Each structure stands twice: as structure tokens, then as C-alpha cells.
């Protein structure tokens, strides 16, 4: 809560700031001109009679000006009969003829903010008329992050939306969670509506986005029915504008690298650990190093001091990223066009890990006649990606760090010591390929008709096509794991084709009755169809590496093929009523019926209602007196039911089978066999339903200087779609693992608070400072489970977070002085000490004194944060602009794989550097004594080491920009040129000291760390 | 006005097309159900093949199977008597045992049982069997496999759930059935059915159950009931069945295809690995199929070998090049195991040299260095100029019963080769010697000799279907023998001990001993003598843990007496069954109740 307090301090400081501002103004007073002049003075006030400070007063030609002082007064020497323009942010500008020596000016508040049009489901609404909880993000906020991913770009900028990236691989996407985890297995990602039709944001060009609206409460999302159960993100792309041709060119290039990743132990640190492990296992240090380096080749490398810093060899590189974007927009009264092209090139941290993306878009609007218009939006994307194998990170941390990683000629040695393969082997030219090429077309066309006044009929047809091909080649020296049952060299080629269309029909009728009654009726039908096909072929044993995956038949040792098909469809009908009385009392209700093919016959259809009311209190007469400080106050209440079938794959209601060609063998013959595939069937699978309540308050203070929105919500999710593992004693399994089956069972709850504050702290002609603050708090919990019992195997615990970590609780290390006590727990000094849970036998509790066992695991916390917040500060000084964006996620734990990479076993594998382990001489340690166990997987309690506080504070973005002065631009006939430099992801502060040198955002993954990126860019508008 | 009506009609028409409902039925052209597929003979064969999936994935040929069937017994300890795989080999060394220590056996066993249940339940629904004989011959494989899985699950985990049908309703609170009930209701009847219907042989399809496979396993199962009941009714059957098989074997195997090689060396000879005639049942491995990676096929050849390349005269160049070359296996014989081969007349049972490798030849010219001279306690006869040439004997294990012992023992500190003395390896306290008192400097150092111990070489092979030396990966396609004919003689002998006090047992035991060239026994045979014979003959062949259980010897007292390195850590009433895997108890409603006591 510390952050919140800080924010309030900031608000209090506003008064102080006003005074400072006034002082500054006096210093900035301008010299006057000698001419036929009058001295004009005056007072500027707002409607409530309060003086306005810092109002810009300019002569008509814009060259001479001043600003009002702390009393709202100004004085200016002007030529006779000139007019003065008064402007102030948040107020409508006014131009008045200066025909009096003292002018009383009253500026009216510019309610643009409230009159701003917000896109909602199947329509638009003015911000003032909103009844639901909707957040809006504009283009500038999106393109300020140098990323190709639209959702990564708005990380931390939307209250209630927790966006996390966990991999630094080129092109890696994000995990999104809007208002917590409701569904347990269901996909908790929101629905994306792009230009009116459901689609994917993956291929979107961030520069094409005009605005993003995030629909959070049920009354906003209910119109999308089940698909919108996890929230809806509506993305509107830019469109051509009448008689105004604009050309934009944006480019940036940057260097990235500087990853936060630990080195592996080498040299003395490594040898000391091995000696300690030997001592732990044998009771004394080794007399001869051959006892540790039992492999003569490793021993010889050790004697020759041939240490290898694999992490350094893999990661100490900087790569370049670049993006070029060109867009043209313009139009006539009838035809409007927006077209753009972007080239995005990102190089990952590793050699051979990169993506190149081409995105082309054309949006056309055409008026056919007075009552029909139509449009077409087409986006074509092409992605060319090369991927590296994830396993390299485990290998570089753990492989024996001795030998010759490179030969005398500087080439990678495939075998660097003894028979051990070099973890860098995949970097040997021609040894490893994992190439993805995806072509996608996202298009939609609409026709809109206004046959009679107030009635609009719109039909939107959207189609998505995507063809992805993935070619893989594992050369004889590759170290990546090949497909099971195949051996190197092996190559494979996979084609995935997906095709889907959606057809939405929207009928809207809008009328006003007696001026005071505003009514909108909407009827919708929506049909959606998706089909996926896959074809895969693999060949093992080709002789020429140079053929990669382009000659599978050369793999004469063994070949395989497979193909799949999947189809699903859904149909929906919806109706909505919006009603407002005098713009003060707003009401909205909707009902949507959804049917989905993937659910069981007889359970496919369900209906999802919602309703909302809002009251603009500030429009009431009794609120008049507060207008001077509270210009807007609106209360919103909404309730709705949403449904989800998202987690279930098609065909989950029938028992599927799969015939494998060779999972067994008899003699020298493969035995093909049939097994269950997918989920164990459930013939009564139905919708999962969420019951959502939202309470919202919109406020605007100090004449719009501060806007705030507060939302409180509660969501109960019932009939939870739950994929439960079937006890294997039932004898239903696949590939020797138990099957899981879907059930509608269990109940979860989410409660949360969201606060958004936008404030203009300092507004001055030459210097401005504005802040945007978002705060979100969410508490999710499992309310009920089958049989009223926790299901440890599914990680579900009643009353605890849906994203639970249930494990052993680390307490420290058993010390020498505790030897007797430790024995009671089956431990020796140097072992991990964990918390125990008392066991009661025949009414007698052992008070937790027993050998550690599985019953000592306990709920340790949630991997979802308790709260998270973002703070954006924008400064401008003359033509310079500076922005800095902080993000914080607090109150979560994570299971960190890098911590448990420590290797206390008596073998020659390495460990992450810097590990502080227990020895009889170093008792203040985090890690247990090396050597006393021969395995970490069988070391009960080992997993407790990796569970740490995952809270962090991050500077996500720091940008400094400079816009060329207008004078210069006019000469060049260019509208705008801006240069900027951005540091992306430059700093992170972890709360846990075990996470030093890591980025906690990665949620404990030990693969593909993030790079830090430094970017230089240019925006040009013609 | 007219125009408006037209317009409205147009819009209305468009809307209506938009509102037409489309079908929500799932279209699934590739999809099919298990029951549909297995209703034909060809499809049923796919389901029968799947009954072997768990066996080939996690049982014979896999390390954990070996650890769980031979580890923790009187015969073995961990390599160098270390804490390696201590959960299985030394009962956690007094510390904690992972509850998932046998989860691979558990999951794969149940996977197999489920597959067998599916076949057994639906055999009658197959539409195109020629006749009932054809049906029974095929479904008998499922009966055989179900019995094999249950046999292992019961012996490993004790009382478990008895599931003999495809579930109609998922049971989230499974009950436990007593081990004897499972033998009586499932294992024994299943094997009796299989013994009647399985085909006699099919050399092209090694790995399938044959009639002799079911008979052999049935004999074992009958006998194993002694673990759970004093009633000898199944022991009688065991003896009868064993006699039937012995009679068949000795009359040329005409009825059941049984066979025993006349010469001991042939049993595990490299040419006899595939379709081994003495084998009653083998699991086959082929690069053509399998559920694991190609280099993870039959790993038994890796499990018993010592670490000869710890000595520089022997380089580990990959075990593909020489028959039987592997380094650093997991299990080391106990002193008790070595001593078992000492015969009453102080000669050595020939099986010691047939089944164990005790001598290694240098494959590398090695020059002694000062560290090693000190470590191996060499006298000044060995200097930094002393050489072991390739082709010389590099390591020689010697034991006091050997006539050459005195001679080699005298040179052990002076010869360029390593002489590993039984007395330097094992102490009079029956333990592996962890320390060695150097004669040269009096230091009590870490024992430098415990890397070189007699290595069980039964499973050595050169049958590598996949070799990637650069990755250290070798896919072994040797067949893993589950049971072989000589064990039937020992079953007969043991049954005779239970039924007749061992008066008729010598006949059976001596058949095995004679074949081995060992001295014959006379008089009454005791249970201990049978157990000792089993150790010598089938030691390391996935049976010892069950042998000790059956004979009620899996006790602290017995293990302390025979193999104290392991016995130290055994706890009676606790470790005789494995923990029910935590991955399973976490899933069921009654997880805490289902767990075996103590865990």
C-alpha cells in the first residue's frame, strides 16, 4: 500500500506546485514591443468564478503573449484593435477582441475528455454515457514501446490487466490476465475484436492501432457472451480521413543484449564446490583430484586450466533490432483510405534466434449512396522466424566447464571434452534449424445501411487464413533433443493451415423521445467457424546436412507422417437496450444466447444476461456547489453472467483414440498400438458461468486537471470447467500417464479494486508534467471443490488462490548444534530444514516431529500478484519530451528454476555462480551441504529452495525525444520530425535477494532471459 | 415512401439470412473411438500390442526396475558403496526416500492393466475372429500381461486396487485389496488361462507371451503365495507345474518348447541373446519401435559394471567397440554375494567366472604418475617411468580361494598393473572397505580399489542398434530375459522344501549345478540353500527382492547378517513395500489413507 500513499502525497503537493508555477511565471514574463499600442490587462476565471493560473494569452498572430499570474491576472501591451486568444489545457480556447483596457474573461471547460467517443461492443458511446468498466489506450501509448507485440506495449498501462512476458526469445508473446484467474484450466486470455470482428492481435502492426478499448465488467462484455468471459479487447485500426493526406514514417533501430543471467561456476568456485561435495559424501576432502575428475579427459583439462565460461560464450553478445513503418492516409468525401507497411526485425539473444515480420494493411471506406456505405480492411502478414532450442540454457549452466569449447581455428568443437557434446553445438553452421514461416491474411468487409433515421443495419464478414510451416533439422552434431523414437540426423516439416470466418449482423435503432429520453436498441447475430489442418512428415538418417528439411525422403533409416483435422463452430444471438434520461440516468441491459459445438449435445446452448445503471451525480443541481473542484462524478453499477467453454478443445465430449505406428516392438518388428487420446470423455459437459458485479466511480477534479476512475468488482465462477486427473488405478491412461477428464465442478471467486488517475501536474507553455497512474488489486480464491476436498494433484486448495504454490516451506539449514533434533526429521546437519505439519495418530499429535514426508507440503502463496501498478510520467520542456514508466507487481511468489539449478551432487556438472552453500565452516548459507545426497530429484524438500517472493519494481521504459521546431519544419515543408531514444527494460529491482541478477517478471523460468534494449528512432509526418 | 419500404425490405431480407442458425454438430472425420477400432481383429491386435506398452517402457531393461527388484537385498550395494541411488539401494541411508521412487513402475503397470482390461472385456465384440481358438490365443496375451503387471505391482507396493474391468464410473477413492486376493482373483486365474491358450512360439515376434512364458510365471506366482499364506495349496501346484515343465524340457521341449543350454557359457553368449532358447519370456527391443528415445532401450548392460577406466591404462572409448565394455554401473556385489561362490571344498563355483568379469586388459599405454603411485600404495618398484602397455593385464581381481592368490597378492604393491585384493575390497565385518591403510606412509586414505570390483557381466552385449558415441548414447537392442528355464528347477526345489522338507530338492538343484560345473549337493536341501543357489544362478535377474520377501528374509536381522552396508538402514514393517507414488496419492480423495505405513 506504500505506493498509494505516495500517490496521495503527490496530489497534496499539487497546491504547492501551483505556487511554484506562479513564481516561475513571473520570471518568464516577456518583454513588450514598441508600437501603437495599448496596455490591456484582465482577469481570467472559470465558470465557477475561480481564477485560472497559467492561461496562455496570445495576440492573434501568435507571436506575442503572456500567461496569467497566480491571481488569474494578466497584462499585455498590444497593438490597437487586436484580438487575444486565451488557451488553457482542459478548457475551450477563446478569442476576444481586445477593445477594453480591462477584460473579464471566462473560460469554459473543455469536456472533450467526456465527449470522447469510446468503442464498445457492437457500437460506440461517449465516455460520459458509459455504464461499464472500460479502459482506453491510445496510439501514442502503444507505439512508445519498441516491441512488435501490441499487448506487450500496454504492459502496466491498464488497471486490472496483468500482462507478463516470460521469455526473451525473439517474438515471444505475453501472458494476459484480466481481473485475475477465474477459470482454472480455461484459457484466461481476453477476446480480441479487431475492427469489429474477433481476431488475433499477434500479427497486428502496432503503428496501425488507433485505439484499444479494454472491456472489463460483465455489462460491457456480455454482448460478446461466452467469448468475452475473460474480458474483451477492442482494437480499432487507423482509417483514412477526408481531404487530408498524411504520410507517416517511423523508424527505429536499437541494440539489445545485456541479459540478466547468472554465469556457471568455473575455476576455484567450481573446484571448491566439488571438493565440498566429495567431503559431504565421504567425510573428508579428496586427496587426489582424480577422485573428483574420474574422467581422465576432464582431469587433464583441469590440469591444463582449460576453464570454459559457457554462459559468456553464449550470451555476451549484442544484437540489433529495427523497425520501419510507413503509412499513408487520406480520402475524399466518399472514399477514404489508410494503408501501411511495416518491417519488423528482432534478433534474440542467441545466434540463430530471430524474427522478421512484414505487415501490410489497407483499410478502405466507401460511401455507396446516401444510406449505404461499405468498407474493407485487409491485413497481410508474413513472419519468418528462426528459433533456437530452449535446452541450451540448462546445458550451459550445468555442463562440465572444462575442455576446449573452440578449436585452434576458433570453430566450435562438437565434442569439447571426453565424449561430452558442446552445448553450443547448435551454433555450428548447418547443424540445427527450426524455422517457422507464417503467412496470414486477416480481412473483413462490412456494409452499413441507414434505411430510415435512427436505424442502422451492419453486416460484417471476417475471414482469417493462416498457413504456418515449421521446418526442423537436427544435424549429426546438434545437441537439441530430437523427437522421441528418432535419432539424429533427423528432419521434419510441418504445415498447419487454419481457416476461419465470422459473420456478424448488427441492427441498431436509436431514437430520442422528448429530448430527455435517449433509447438505443441493438440486435445481433453472430456465426463463427474455425477449421485447422495439420500435416507432418519426418525422416531420419539423411547423409547430407545441406539438404536440411527439404529432402525428407533422403532420411532412409526411418520415416513417419501424420495429419490431423479439427473443426469447431459457434452461433449466437444477442439483444441490448441502452436508455438514458437527461444524460444523467443511464441504463443498459443485454441478453446473449450462445451455442458451441465443442460442448456436449444437450448442453450446447445457454443464455447470458447482464444489466448496468449509471448515475451522473455531478449533473444534479445539488452538486452545483462542488463544480469548482469536482467537475464530474459518475456512479456505475453493473451485474452480468458470462459463460466460458474456452479451455475445452473440440471433441472433448467423446472418447478419442490414436493409433501410434511404433510404440512397441516385437522381435525386430514395430508393433503399432491404439491408445486413448486427449481428454477422457464427459457426455454432460456444459458452460462454466461467471456472475460478475462491478461498482464504479468516475471523477474529475480541479477542472479536469485530475481524472480518476475507481472500480470494485466481484466475480463468482460456478460450474467451473475443470480438468481432473483420473486416478490411474481406473486403468484409463495414455502413454503410461493418467488421462484427465473435464468436469463442470468447483467454484472460484475474484474480488478486486482498480484505480486509474490521470493528472496534469504542471502545465506551462514551455514545461509540462503529466502523470498516469494505474493500480489494480485482485484476490482470487477457490471456493469449492469436488467432495469438498483439496486436490493436491491438481494444485487446488479450498480458500486459497487458484494459482497456488503448494510445496515444502523452507526454513533454513540444519546446523551442527541441532544434530540430535535433525535426526528426528530424518536429517543431518547441512540438510534443508522445512516446516512440518503435525500428524495426529489415535488422538495424539506428534507436534510435527517426524521424518519429512509429502504431508509436510503446504500452501505457500499465489503466483498471481496481490496488486500491481504502473506509473507513467511525461515531461516536456520546449521541444524535448521525456517519459518514464514504472511498473510494480507485488505480493506473489514464484517457483524459480534457476535457484534449483544449483547442483550439490558429487559429479562434475556445474552450477549457477554465486551459490552460498552450507559447510561446517560456512553455516550461514541458503543452500544445503553438497554431497550428502546423490540426487536432487529424490531429495525431499529440495523444491522448497526455489520458492521465493516474486515481487518487483521495474523501469520498463525511459524515452527522451526531441521534436524539430516548427520554423525549421516549415522550411522543409514537413509537418513533424521527432527523434527519440528509448531504454526499454533498463532496470529491475527484485524484492527477493535470491533473485538478484534475474528478472522476476520471467516467473522463475531459466530459459531465454530478457535482453535490455536501447533504441534510437525517428517519427516523420508529411 | 415506396423507396423506403423497398429499402426496409432489402435490409430485412439481408438480416434474415444473417439470422439463420447453422448446425453445431461436431464434424470429426479423423476422430474415432477405441471401441470402434478394436471391434475388428486387426484393430483388436492394436489393442493387444498396447498391453505391452508399459512393460517395454518402464520394466525390464530399465534401471529403476533393476534397482527395485535387486537393490536393497543381500547381494548388492551401491557402486563404491556410495550414496548413489540410496533410496532404492540403501533405503535412503536413514534419510528421506522420495515418494515417487517407483512411480514409473506404478504408472506403466496401471497403463498395462488398463490396456489388458480393455482387451479382455471387449474380445467378444470382435466381429471377425475365425473361431474361439483364434480369439482365445490373442486375448490370452492380455491375460498374461495383466498377471505380469499385477505380480510386480503387488510385490512392489503391497495391497493395491484390483481393477479388472474398464470403469463405468471414475473412482476417485480407490480401495485396496489384499495381495493374496489379487493373486487368487487375478494373477493365478489369468496365468492359468494364458497357459492354456497362448501359442507355443513365434520367433519372429519375440516379446509376446508364449505358453511357456505363462507357465513359468504361473509357477513363480504359485510359489510367491508363500509370502502371504502358510497354506501350501498353491505350492503343490507350483511343484506340479515345475515338474511338467522340467519333464518337457528334458524330453526335448516337444510340448511347451522349453529348453536349457547344456553349457553354462551359452546361456548369456552373445549369439544366443535374441530368441534365447533357455528364456521362457524375453522383452525385445528394436530400433524399429519403442516409446522412449532410441538410446534408452535395454540399459541392463550398464548396471553392474565397475569403473575400470578410473585406471589410466583403460580408456573409455565407448562401449560399442568391445563386447561388454561399460564403465561406472550402479550396483556393486556385496561380500556375501562374492562369498556365495566359494564351495565347501574351498574351490570357486565356475559361475563366478562365467557371470562376473574380474580382469581387464589395457587398451592404452599408461605411464604411472606420482599421484597414482601414492594412491595405489606402490612401492619404489613403480616409478614415473613405469609403463602398462596396451594388451597387458591392467586390472586383476584376486580372491583367497584362487591358487594364484598368494603369488599375485605378493606383487600387488610392486606390479605395474593394479591388483585388487578381495581383502582390500571387503572387510571381515562383511562390509565394503571404505578406507585403505597405506603401507607406505601409514595414511588411512579413501579406498582407491573400490572402483574395481567383480562385475556381473550376464547382460553384456554388443547388440547396439543405435550408436552416437559423440553424445555418449548407445541404444541397446539386446532382449531382456524375464525368466529362464533353470529357475524352474529352483522353483521345484523350493516347493519341495516347503512340501517335503527338501528331501527331493537336491535332484532339481543339482541339475542346475551340474550344468554350471559346480559340485553337486546331497542330502536334505534347506530353504537357505535354495536361496543361495538362486543368488548364484539368477542373481541380478530381477528377482532377489521378491525372493527375500517370499522367504520372509527381507528383514533387518537378515540383511544386517548378510549385507550390513544395506541392513544398517532397513526398518522392519516399513521398507518391505515401496511408497505409493505421491503423484497418485495427490490425485485421489483418500490419498493419506492409501499410502503405505511409514511413508
XYZ file of C-alpha atoms in Angstrom, chain A residues 278 280-282 284-291 293-296 299 303 370-372 414-415 418-421 447 449-452 455 457 459 476-488 503 505 507 524-527 531 540 557-558 563-571 573 594-599 601 604-605 649-677 680 724-738 743 786-787 789-794 806 808 825-827 831 851-855 857 931-935 937-941, chain B residues 3-4 7-8 10-11 14-34 37-38 43 45-50 52-54 56-58 64 83-88 91 93-101 106-108 110-115 117-118 141 150 161-163 165-174 203-208 284-295 307 309-312 314-318 328 369-372 374-376 434-435 438 441 443 445-446 450-451 466 468-473 477 571 574-575 582-590 592 594 598-599:
308
model
C 33.249 -35.080 -2.017
C 29.857 -34.364 2.158
C 29.754 -37.828 0.616
C 32.982 -39.280 2.030
C 36.957 -35.917 4.073
C 38.311 -33.791 1.256
C 39.711 -35.757 -1.675
C 43.398 -36.427 -1.526
C 43.643 -36.637 -5.283
C 41.644 -34.585 -7.736
C 41.221 -37.764 -9.813
C 38.669 -38.783 -7.192
C 37.598 -35.813 -12.057
C 37.200 -39.527 -12.598
C 37.141 -38.948 -16.336
C 40.791 -38.715 -17.449
C 41.084 -34.297 -15.313
C 45.307 -29.767 -15.038
C -26.732 8.411 -49.080
C -27.742 5.447 -46.977
C -25.299 2.674 -47.721
C 31.457 -30.503 -31.214
C 32.990 -32.679 -28.509
C 35.831 -36.642 -23.272
C 32.626 -37.715 -25.028
C 30.639 -34.698 -23.890
C 28.912 -32.713 -26.535
C -21.808 -2.985 -45.334
C -27.178 0.847 -44.128
C -29.326 3.625 -42.733
C -32.684 2.966 -44.418
C -34.573 5.199 -42.044
C -31.993 2.587 -37.869
C -28.010 -2.319 -40.126
C -23.202 -6.798 -41.580
C 24.611 -35.088 -36.513
C 26.217 -32.633 -34.095
C 23.100 -30.877 -32.880
C 22.524 -31.063 -29.141
C 18.809 -30.347 -29.209
C 16.524 -33.183 -28.198
C 15.048 -34.842 -31.227
C 11.565 -36.243 -31.443
C 11.228 -39.358 -29.285
C 11.980 -42.621 -31.071
C 14.000 -40.796 -33.733
C 17.721 -40.195 -33.824
C 19.995 -37.623 -35.385
C -20.258 -13.299 -39.747
C -25.093 -8.898 -38.206
C -29.206 -3.991 -36.181
C -27.076 -9.141 -33.084
C -26.479 -12.480 -34.676
C -23.039 -13.981 -34.859
C -21.763 -17.116 -36.540
C -11.008 -25.258 -39.102
C 15.776 -39.898 -40.099
C 16.597 -45.009 -41.869
C 13.133 -44.195 -40.688
C -2.077 -35.458 -40.233
C -4.895 -34.040 -38.154
C -8.079 -32.104 -38.544
C -10.089 -30.017 -36.141
C -13.215 -28.006 -36.566
C -15.479 -26.037 -34.298
C -18.322 -23.654 -34.774
C -20.469 -21.448 -32.628
C -23.646 -19.469 -33.094
C -27.920 -14.206 -30.817
C -24.504 -18.795 -27.195
C -24.127 -22.221 -28.667
C -20.789 -24.013 -29.037
C -20.111 -27.252 -30.868
C -17.380 -28.387 -28.500
C -19.805 -28.864 -25.614
C -25.084 -32.338 -27.121
C -24.520 -26.587 -26.020
C -26.821 -23.618 -25.666
C -10.700 -28.468 -27.050
C -13.093 -29.689 -29.713
C -14.084 -33.337 -29.406
C -13.718 -33.335 -25.622
C -17.067 -34.994 -25.122
C -16.230 -38.214 -26.927
C -13.550 -40.846 -26.296
C -10.865 -40.334 -28.864
C -8.295 -42.843 -29.912
C -4.975 -42.559 -31.547
C -3.080 -45.262 -33.369
C 0.658 -44.939 -32.929
C 2.789 -46.639 -35.554
C 5.648 -47.868 -33.392
C 5.363 -47.521 -29.623
C 6.160 -51.183 -29.050
C 8.325 -53.741 -30.777
C 8.197 -57.492 -31.138
C 11.362 -59.100 -32.380
C 12.668 -56.658 -34.900
C 9.205 -55.513 -35.918
C 7.430 -52.372 -34.796
C 4.159 -53.000 -33.015
C 1.613 -50.336 -33.743
C -0.876 -49.816 -30.983
C -4.017 -47.940 -30.122
C -4.323 -45.698 -27.101
C -6.744 -43.194 -25.705
C -6.040 -39.665 -26.861
C -11.364 -38.708 -21.014
C -9.213 -33.506 -13.320
C -6.623 -36.211 -13.472
C -8.205 -39.626 -13.364
C -6.623 -41.881 -10.733
C -4.566 -44.314 -12.755
C -5.946 -47.268 -10.803
C -9.016 -46.896 -13.016
C -6.848 -48.104 -15.846
C -7.509 -45.283 -18.278
C -4.256 -43.797 -19.393
C -2.266 -42.758 -22.402
C 1.463 -43.206 -22.927
C 1.716 -44.582 -19.389
C 0.322 -41.390 -17.878
C -3.094 -40.936 -16.348
C -15.911 -31.820 -15.352
C -15.428 -31.795 -5.637
C -16.133 -33.750 -2.455
C -11.621 -31.657 -0.569
C -8.392 -30.158 -1.785
C -6.978 -31.791 -4.876
C -3.253 -31.676 -4.373
C -2.533 -33.302 -7.714
C -4.386 -30.522 -9.491
C 1.860 -25.932 -2.673
C 7.621 -27.569 1.273
C 13.261 -35.400 10.987
C 15.464 -37.830 9.055
C 18.048 -35.124 8.514
C 20.230 -30.657 5.222
C 10.610 -37.720 9.207
C 9.791 -35.295 6.451
C 7.084 -36.588 4.168
C 4.690 -35.458 1.480
C 2.204 -34.430 4.161
C 3.786 -29.685 1.996
C 27.444 -34.274 -1.346
C 25.138 -35.558 1.354
C 22.522 -36.587 -1.211
C 23.130 -38.309 -4.505
C 20.170 -36.767 -6.291
C 15.007 -35.129 -7.601
C 14.882 -37.610 -4.737
C 15.835 -35.000 -2.127
C 12.659 -34.407 -0.190
C 12.333 -30.692 0.437
C -38.408 3.579 -51.796
C -38.288 3.425 -48.027
C -35.094 -0.316 -48.589
C -36.536 -1.808 -45.460
C -33.954 -5.290 -48.551
C -32.398 -4.784 -45.180
C -30.328 -9.478 -45.541
C -30.871 -9.693 -41.818
C -32.876 -12.852 -42.099
C -30.066 -14.588 -43.939
C -27.776 -13.477 -41.147
C -30.015 -14.916 -38.506
C -30.293 -18.360 -39.966
C -28.968 -20.798 -37.478
C -26.235 -23.177 -38.537
C -25.538 -26.641 -37.233
C -23.486 -27.023 -34.070
C -22.812 -30.701 -34.567
C -19.158 -31.610 -34.347
C -17.543 -32.749 -37.547
C -14.695 -35.091 -36.800
C -13.540 -37.027 -39.839
C -10.237 -38.212 -38.328
C -11.671 -38.961 -34.947
C -12.590 -42.396 -33.852
C -13.112 -44.191 -30.602
C -11.140 -47.034 -29.132
C -11.303 -49.598 -33.759
C -10.985 -52.732 -31.673
C -7.937 -53.268 -34.562
C -4.426 -56.627 -32.446
C -3.518 -52.921 -31.980
C -5.045 -53.026 -28.515
C -3.225 -56.270 -27.702
C 0.058 -54.661 -28.734
C -0.695 -51.796 -26.399
C 2.993 -54.458 -23.792
C 3.490 -50.696 -23.834
C 4.113 -50.221 -20.113
C 8.639 -52.132 -22.678
C 8.641 -48.565 -21.439
C 9.444 -48.960 -17.752
C 14.719 -48.383 -11.889
C 25.043 -42.889 -1.598
C 24.230 -43.426 -5.266
C 20.508 -44.227 -5.708
C 20.334 -44.616 -1.970
C 16.514 -44.592 -1.960
C 16.433 -47.976 -3.683
C 16.622 -47.493 1.849
C 20.556 -44.366 4.109
C 18.425 -43.480 7.089
C 17.310 -40.255 5.472
C 14.349 -39.488 3.322
C 13.034 -41.533 0.443
C 11.330 -39.842 -2.435
C 7.729 -40.941 -2.545
C 7.911 -41.176 -6.319
C 10.792 -43.603 -6.239
C 3.310 -47.748 -10.886
C 2.140 -45.705 -13.861
C 3.347 -48.084 -16.530
C -1.523 -49.487 -14.438
C -1.300 -48.378 -18.044
C -0.748 -52.015 -18.936
C -3.525 -53.296 -16.692
C -5.957 -50.813 -18.248
C -4.991 -51.939 -21.748
C -8.816 -54.921 -19.213
C -9.920 -53.236 -22.411
C -1.741 -62.274 -24.285
C -0.127 -57.196 -11.100
C -6.568 -51.721 -6.021
C -7.897 -54.639 -8.037
C -9.292 -53.311 -11.296
C -12.822 -54.004 -15.834
C -12.989 -50.837 -17.879
C -14.516 -48.319 -15.440
C -18.134 -47.314 -15.963
C -17.753 -44.543 -13.410
C -14.456 -42.995 -12.447
C -13.445 -43.974 -8.924
C -11.690 -41.141 -7.165
C -11.474 -43.034 -3.851
C -9.910 -46.357 -4.821
C 10.440 -66.475 -33.105
C 9.673 -63.556 -35.396
C 7.726 -61.862 -32.631
C 9.939 -62.219 -29.591
C 8.483 -60.270 -26.738
C 4.979 -61.693 -26.976
C 12.500 -57.498 -27.141
C 13.931 -54.174 -28.156
C 14.256 -52.886 -31.671
C 15.207 -49.635 -33.310
C 12.014 -50.142 -35.289
C 9.864 -49.291 -32.326
C 9.606 -48.223 -28.717
C 8.178 -45.418 -26.660
C 11.437 -43.981 -25.409
C 14.385 -42.409 -27.148
C 16.395 -44.803 -29.237
C 19.326 -44.754 -26.850
C 34.705 -48.381 -13.337
C 38.627 -46.512 -16.705
C 39.361 -44.967 -13.325
C 42.751 -46.504 -14.025
C 44.546 -44.744 -16.865
C 41.940 -48.367 -19.663
C 40.324 -45.701 -21.726
C 36.623 -45.454 -22.079
C 36.265 -45.309 -25.825
C 32.629 -46.145 -25.949
C 30.546 -46.999 -13.871
C 52.303 -40.669 -12.300
C 53.296 -39.769 -8.782
C 49.704 -39.204 -7.611
C 48.688 -42.678 -8.623
C 50.933 -42.784 -3.935
C 47.231 -43.510 -4.237
C 47.668 -47.184 -5.095
C 35.769 -47.515 2.598
C 39.292 -46.826 3.815
C 48.620 -47.370 3.075
C 53.002 -43.744 4.533
C 47.787 -42.924 5.866
C 43.109 -42.988 2.838
C 39.907 -43.303 0.816
C 36.695 -49.897 -4.609
C 36.238 -48.749 -8.194
C 21.947 -47.096 -32.336
C 26.121 -41.973 -31.240
C 29.451 -42.083 -29.481
C 29.788 -38.321 -29.656
C 26.716 -37.959 -27.477
C 27.637 -40.902 -25.300
C 24.438 -42.548 -26.443
C 18.649 -53.871 -28.694
C 13.405 -50.832 9.024
C 8.264 -50.183 6.678
C 10.589 -50.742 3.775
C 2.851 -39.165 -4.378
C 1.810 -38.235 -7.920
C -1.032 -40.701 -7.376
C -1.973 -40.040 -3.734
C -2.155 -36.328 -4.571
C -4.881 -37.040 -7.102
C -7.222 -39.287 -5.141
C -9.597 -38.265 -2.402
C -8.214 -40.771 0.135
C -3.326 -40.206 3.022
C -3.921 -45.148 0.602
C 5.599 -45.039 7.472
C 5.850 -43.039 4.275
